[in-house]
Amino acid sequence: MPATATKPTATREDAGPVAKLAPDTRRELYETMILSRVFETEAERQYKAARIGGYCHLSSGQEATTVGVVDALQPDDLLVTGYRSHGFALARGTSPEAVMAELFGREDGCAHGRGGSMHILDVANGYYGGWGIVAGQLPVATGLALALVRQGKPHAVVCELGDGAVNMGAWHESLNLAALWKLPIVFLVVNNEYGMGTSVSRASAEPELWRRASAYRMHGERVDGDDLDAVHEAADRLLRAAREDRTPAVLEAMTYRYRGHSVADAGLAYRTKNEIAERQQRDPLVRVREQLRADGVSDEELDAIDARADERVEAAVAFASASAEPDVAQLAAGMHAAGSAEQFARMRPGSPFGELALTFDAGLGS
Amino acid sequence: MPATATKPTATREDAGPVAKLAPDTRRELYETMILSRVFETEAERQYKAARIGGYCHLSSGQEATTVGVVDALQPDDLLVTGYRSHGFALARGTSPEAVMAELFGREDGCAHGRGGSMHILDVANGYYGGWGIVAGQLPVATGLALALVRQGKPHAVVCELGDGAVNMGAWHESLNLAALWKLPIVFLVVNNEYGMGTSVSRASAEPELWRRASAYRMHGERVDGDDLDAVHEAADRLLRAAREDRTPAVLEAMTYRYRGHSVADAGLAYRTKNEIAERQQRDPLVRVREQLRADGVSDEELDAIDARADERVEAAVAFASASAEPDVAQLAAGMHAAGSAEQFARMRPGSPFGELALTFDAGLGS
Amino acid sequence: MSGTDVAGSAALATRGRGNPESEAAAPAEGTEVMTYREALRLALREEMTRDERVFVMGEEVGVFDGAYKVTAGLMDEFGEDRVRDTPIAEEGFVGAGVGAAMLGERPVVEIMTINFLLVAMDQVINHAAKIGAMFGGEVRCPLVIRTPNGAGNQLTAQHSQSFDGWFAGTPGLKVVSPATPADAKGLLKAAIRDDDPVLVIENLPIYKQRGEVPLDPDYVTPIGLAQVLREGSDVTLVTHSYATVRALATAERLQADHGVSAEVVDLRSLRPLDVETVAASVAKTNHAVCVEEGWPSYGVTAELAARIQHACFDDLDAPVERVGMAEVPLPYAKNLELRAMPNDERIAGAVLATLGLARKDR
Amino acid sequence: MSGTDVAGSAALATRGRGNPESEAAAPAEGTEVMTYREALRLALREEMTRDERVFVMGEEVGVFDGAYKVTAGLMDEFGEDRVRDTPIAEEGFVGAGVGAAMLGERPVVEIMTINFLLVAMDQVINHAAKIGAMFGGEVRCPLVIRTPNGAGNQLTAQHSQSFDGWFAGTPGLKVVSPATPADAKGLLKAAIRDDDPVLVIENLPIYKQRGEVPLDPDYVTPIGLAQVLREGSDVTLVTHSYATVRALATAERLQADHGVSAEVVDLRSLRPLDVETVAASVAKTNHAVCVEEGWPSYGVTAELAARIQHACFDDLDAPVERVGMAEVPLPYAKNLELRAMPNDERIAGAVLATLGLARKDR
Ligand SMILES: Cc1ncc(C[n+]2csc(CCOP(=O)(O)OP(=O)(O)O)c2C)c(N)n1
Ligand SMILES: Cc1ncc(C[n+]2csc(CCOP(=O)(O)OP(=O)(O)O)c2C)c(N)n1
Ligand SMILES: [Mg+2]
Ligand SMILES: [Mg+2]
């Protein structure tokens, strides 16, 4: 029984020239891109000043992808990402104040200081986190898409992941479920060439990651992630298909991260300074700036936008600094739903030393 | 950046007519096939007579795949399978006595009565089990192939799995590693149309399972698993490539199981009696029998082969019945390597009730 | 894999909610005698009827009627959307349950047996359990996972485990484990109605046990509440899941053969753990034997002994004893399996030892 | 993720194998002062030199020099085949380690932190741990998995865990957990030479601690042997991993501030567990406080308390106390994190409570 032919999985081998963004839209998106860049540059500074801790992953260089995709989301669409999340939150409309306060570990942070850099979220804006286990967010995002279908809602989910994450089993299981159940979800593979220090070709036997979609008869395509117009167009088109036809897809965006894997990584053990410098020449921010100039936006206007980003980030730092630290008497807050304290009440006898104060009397779902 | 084209993953879209097996070889393989069928029919009877327990998965109907592939193994090649394993052991040369004694839970069983039906093995013949977690054997088999490479040995591994197992994350991670590291391994997907009661199309978004190999730039192909010659040819060719060029591959064999998922499943909730009957008309044993007749083997000879299988299985039952039960004083035997008892000696104080006799004094790596 | 039930788990408490009536008596008003399996199905049907958001998802739950037939008939009744067959992909569909729950659905995910939860561990421990606290209470995860633990029937090393304590030791989760048909209904319903992720640990040998089950569609067993299933004065047997069934049988035998009066405390919840009820019992009997189906070292009985020695230090006349599975991967051969599993004899032995009625030599 | 070490884990035992010399003194003959990280690297280098079959595999172990730099330089020294960078695929490469070990290789698999072992749980628990027994001793699995547990440095809920007890409760595995540089070398070498699967639990905050390490290439720390790191007469602190470091510091403070003489027993192995050494110490001090970095309920200290109350029932003057992480997913904010993690104050509090020197009100 020789194998029968099936129609090949659709791919965007060459979709021709991309529709241009309207100048106003492009300007708005540039505002978000520069905000993200300035925000993260400041975050690194604050990290080094020990006002931010934990793991802190920056996306400098990846802004066209982040902002282009998020802008293609409708207000009721949902977003899920890994830990490289600041830019996504800002693009989705979370205030720099709420994100910076989270990085500072303050009560006014978007997760009330409980989550930190990796676990940013903003449920009101449909951003369901901010997750730290590589590829762990994929099954979760798949479940959000399933819930949308069950609830009869015409929305879609974008699930971001890195090039390293495509080698995890969770990728495979999630894509199969999404395709089998026809779920409205776009898996955005942010290919920044490395997972920590491992290049794509050292990690993935099929380095053209978008091609893996075909293993699920799913549409896949690759886009220049530093080309804001192209990213936006692709994301918009795939999201539309997801919403309207419940067809999931893979969108691989080719980009680059300038900084190390996290703030603690110099980022030079596995690549050269030259490589980084070469990529910085093609900085998506510069590219969009030039397009805006071509659109007729003046240098003064552009400088004003940049200055505004500086101001907003400064204000965010001021806000975060002034925000209260979480109350240690609320150590267990959020862990359990209201009413849980009663369920736990009978667990007190013989408790480990300190447990009563630390958990039972510290906001445990009361 | 429109996606660049790569050369498509090789597939055997139509490889033309298959080389025929030599009559002698075919006769030998038929002997093994009928042995497997008779053995499993008897195993079911013994199960119902409560001399065999646990889960007991039969492969009746799948014999051409099992026997055809195993015959393509060289003596030093390795074999790993899931739990539907009796036929694989018999084909690999494990004595029916050792397998039946294992099913009976006796000391002379190939795992000394510790493993049962799902965990048959025969290290001397390169059969590394017999595993019960769906797809759990894939990473293990990948590691065996890695060890072969590290040891500079020119052998290959066959890793059997079912159509249901291809949706597990372990499939994805294993195939990626095998392709990335160029390991000598053939993943044999035994597509018997169902994983328990779930048909392939209800489980896999790409129901042509062999196509999934392309997600790793790995060779994949599909073969009629009830055609002994075709199975043998494909397995032989892929194993040769694995040994000689370290190219891993997926071989999907299309077959059918006649019995339920396990002896406890009537096998009718998800398929019709008609479907089963229709498939039994194309029984691979009948097919091979007819080929042998065409090869000039007489009915008497064929009947003698069948009778010999009956005898061998009868002898196996007699052997198993006569074999001793494991010694309960050796409950912990095999768990740890020699010398471990000394490491555990200081764990005795405060042990749970019974633990000393049950573990510490029961063959714990002493 | 399908429908195999452990043979021979003979004795059982029809006592349901602790009713001491004999088995022959008519069921109490408003109850019906049914199996544990049927009680679970009743709970699912009632909750699916009550709340549109409840749906069932797992391998073979639909067309196949469930590997252990708990969901039998539900697909016919509620359709393929609400009784969703999945591929074999536990990590994927447990995670899908997590995500759906975050958006307000009430997924009830079936894992065929607890052994297969290992491949989904990351979604349970590092996702479901973290959501409430890690996101500062901004989003909840009302997910239910149902799965049987347990051994017997020669299922061998990879299929005979009980990881109950691992989940019970994970902050952010709740873990319940019914031992009677009434609690099978009551705890599953409580889990579905709870706004947090709850693991419902069922048990293979108990599925076919029968008992009285209240028919009230609002009957729930509160989470975090143990129950004294048998009163006694000499020793407290602290148990959950199938160990409760064993303990009840052993208690009868201890009474008959040795005149020992054993109290049986069925924990029902492992997290939260009702130490209060356990401690009150031990304060009365001055002796405790903790029993579990899994391996005792670093297991559930470890926590029980640790709690009891602390809460009842002055009450205890002897060390807390523990009984569980022999600490080996469970072997296949019937005689080895019987030897390895906890049994009435071993429980009785521990009781007699703790009471000073037998040699302590174990 | 890379190279971040937990700041501020100030005090440390240079005492290595229990040598009581002050930090200023010259290292003992045949030893060298080095970090825990360097001691691990030394062990790897020695074993790789000694035995061709030993190879290292994991994410970022090669080109990146290891996320926590344990394997720094080894790829240059031994080549890409013996220091093998992997994709992010823990289930796959842990399983590959299992298979390679079955064929007689000696894989040492690095898991970046123990949190990521959750995705490979099935390979560890249902494969590696089962092989010896399930196949009747026909094949062995001499696999080593190395991974750090621990919290601190605000890594938050998904990255700050210690599942030590889960593995220690799994028959078929051995689990060791060094607390000093000397044992880091000695136990890792013992693990590599052992013919069974061994989990070596390292610890993030300890990586940069310094201590004397024997240079003898055949120096190994026997598996299953605890060590009294500090002698004392009033109370026994039973610990492993970073809790040992805390306990040693607390012991000094207890002596200075309260005149309490605390003995510190470093378990070193969790399976097998050296209850004998623990019990001997408690028999002397009549008081025990068990400390762990993870959650105590259903954790390592549960087993310790259960064992001690049994082995030392007549010796104990007070209940065994336990100290661990607050039972919440670890929050990010520094003040919350500090509050949640076990600390010297809480350990001292438990000691004083058990000795009746402080209110028991906790
Ligand atoms: C299961 C798991 N394994 C390992 C890690 C450690 N880790 C965090 S990020 C990362 C690299 C991920 O690379 P990629 O997917 O390319 O995303 P990027 O960081 O480039 O955005 C690794 C290995 C983890 N968080 N989870
Ligand atoms: C991880 C895991 N999930 C579920 C099971 C239960 N189970 C055993 S066999 C099986 C079906 C497998 O089907 P397939 O891969 O097609 O193999 P076949 O039985 O048809 O040979 C299932 C679901 C298991 N053993 N392991
Ligand atoms: Mg990357
Ligand atoms: Mg199948």
CSV table of N, CA, C and O in Angstrom, one decimal, chain C residues 256-287:
chain,number,residue,atom,x,y,z
C,256,ALA,N,-13.4,-9.4,66.9
C,256,ALA,CA,-13.8,-10.8,67.0
C,256,ALA,C,-12.7,-11.7,67.5
C,256,ALA,O,-12.9,-12.5,68.5
C,257,ASP,N,-11.5,-11.5,67.0
C,257,ASP,CA,-10.4,-12.4,67.3
C,257,ASP,C,-9.6,-12.0,68.6
C,257,ASP,O,-9.0,-12.8,69.3
C,258,HIS,N,-9.6,-10.7,68.8
C,258,HIS,CA,-8.7,-10.2,69.9
C,258,HIS,C,-9.4,-9.3,70.9
C,258,HIS,O,-8.8,-8.8,71.8
C,259,GLY,N,-10.7,-9.1,70.7
C,259,GLY,CA,-11.4,-8.2,71.6
C,259,GLY,C,-10.8,-6.7,71.6
C,259,GLY,O,-11.0,-6.0,72.5
C,260,VAL,N,-10.2,-6.4,70.5
C,260,VAL,CA,-9.7,-5.0,70.3
C,260,VAL,C,-10.7,-4.2,69.7
C,260,VAL,O,-11.3,-4.5,68.6
C,261,SER,N,-10.9,-3.0,70.2
C,261,SER,CA,-11.9,-2.1,69.7
C,261,SER,C,-11.2,-1.0,68.9
C,261,SER,O,-10.6,-0.1,69.5
C,262,ALA,N,-11.4,-1.1,67.6
C,262,ALA,CA,-10.6,-0.1,66.8
C,262,ALA,C,-11.6,1.0,66.2
C,262,ALA,O,-12.7,0.7,65.8
C,263,GLU,N,-11.1,2.2,66.3
C,263,GLU,CA,-11.9,3.3,65.6
C,263,GLU,C,-11.3,3.5,64.3
C,263,GLU,O,-10.1,3.5,64.1
C,264,VAL,N,-12.1,3.8,63.3
C,264,VAL,CA,-11.6,4.0,61.9
C,264,VAL,C,-12.0,5.5,61.5
C,264,VAL,O,-13.1,5.8,61.5
C,265,VAL,N,-10.9,6.2,61.3
C,265,VAL,CA,-11.1,7.6,60.8
C,265,VAL,C,-10.8,7.6,59.3
C,265,VAL,O,-9.6,7.4,58.9
C,266,ASP,N,-11.8,7.9,58.5
C,266,ASP,CA,-11.6,8.0,57.1
C,266,ASP,C,-11.3,9.5,56.7
C,266,ASP,O,-12.2,10.4,57.0
C,267,LEU,N,-10.1,9.7,56.2
C,267,LEU,CA,-9.7,11.1,56.0
C,267,LEU,C,-10.6,11.9,55.0
C,267,LEU,O,-10.8,13.1,55.2
C,268,ARG,N,-10.9,11.2,53.9
C,268,ARG,CA,-11.7,11.8,52.9
C,268,ARG,C,-11.0,13.0,52.1
C,268,ARG,O,-11.0,13.0,50.9
C,269,SER,N,-10.4,13.9,52.8
C,269,SER,CA,-9.6,14.9,52.2
C,269,SER,C,-8.2,14.8,52.7
C,269,SER,O,-7.9,14.5,53.8
C,270,LEU,N,-7.2,14.9,51.7
C,270,LEU,CA,-5.8,14.9,52.1
C,270,LEU,C,-5.2,16.3,52.2
C,270,LEU,O,-4.2,16.5,52.9
C,271,ARG,N,-5.8,17.2,51.4
C,271,ARG,CA,-5.4,18.6,51.5
C,271,ARG,C,-6.7,19.4,51.2
C,271,ARG,O,-7.1,19.3,50.1
C,272,PRO,N,-7.2,20.1,52.2
C,272,PRO,CA,-6.8,20.2,53.6
C,272,PRO,C,-7.0,18.9,54.3
C,272,PRO,O,-7.9,18.1,54.0
C,273,LEU,N,-6.1,18.7,55.3
C,273,LEU,CA,-6.1,17.5,56.1
C,273,LEU,C,-6.8,17.8,57.4
C,273,LEU,O,-6.5,18.8,58.0
C,274,ASP,N,-7.8,17.0,57.8
C,274,ASP,CA,-8.5,17.2,59.0
C,274,ASP,C,-7.8,16.6,60.2
C,274,ASP,O,-8.2,15.5,60.6
C,275,VAL,N,-6.8,17.3,60.6
C,275,VAL,CA,-6.0,16.7,61.8
C,275,VAL,C,-6.8,16.7,63.0
C,275,VAL,O,-6.6,15.9,63.9
C,276,GLU,N,-7.7,17.7,63.1
C,276,GLU,CA,-8.5,17.8,64.3
C,276,GLU,C,-9.3,16.5,64.7
C,276,GLU,O,-9.3,16.1,65.8
C,277,THR,N,-10.0,16.0,63.7
C,277,THR,CA,-10.7,14.8,63.9
C,277,THR,C,-9.8,13.6,64.3
C,277,THR,O,-10.1,12.8,65.2
C,278,VAL,N,-8.7,13.5,63.6
C,278,VAL,CA,-7.7,12.5,63.9
C,278,VAL,C,-7.2,12.6,65.3
C,278,VAL,O,-7.2,11.6,66.1
C,279,ALA,N,-6.8,13.8,65.7
C,279,ALA,CA,-6.2,14.0,67.0
C,279,ALA,C,-7.2,13.7,68.1
C,279,ALA,O,-6.9,13.2,69.1
C,280,ALA,N,-8.5,14.1,67.8
C,280,ALA,CA,-9.5,13.8,68.9
C,280,ALA,C,-9.7,12.3,69.1
C,280,ALA,O,-9.8,11.9,70.2
C,281,SER,N,-9.6,11.6,68.0
C,281,SER,CA,-9.7,10.2,68.1
C,281,SER,C,-8.5,9.6,68.9
C,281,SER,O,-8.7,8.7,69.8
C,282,VAL,N,-7.3,10.0,68.5
C,282,VAL,CA,-6.1,9.4,69.1
C,282,VAL,C,-6.1,9.8,70.6
C,282,VAL,O,-5.6,9.1,71.5
C,283,ALA,N,-6.6,11.0,70.9
C,283,ALA,CA,-6.6,11.4,72.3
C,283,ALA,C,-7.5,10.5,73.1
C,283,ALA,O,-7.2,10.3,74.3
C,284,LYS,N,-8.4,9.9,72.5
C,284,LYS,CA,-9.3,8.9,73.2
C,284,LYS,C,-8.7,7.5,73.2
C,284,LYS,O,-8.7,6.9,74.3
C,285,THR,N,-8.1,7.1,72.1
C,285,THR,CA,-7.6,5.7,72.1
C,285,THR,C,-6.2,5.5,72.5
C,285,THR,O,-5.7,4.4,72.8
C,286,ASN,N,-5.4,6.6,72.4
C,286,ASN,CA,-4.0,6.6,72.8
C,286,ASN,C,-3.1,5.8,71.9
C,286,ASN,O,-1.9,5.6,72.2
C,287,HIS,N,-3.6,5.3,70.8
C,287,HIS,CA,-2.8,4.5,69.9
C,287,HIS,C,-3.3,4.8,68.4
C,287,HIS,O,-4.5,5.0,68.2
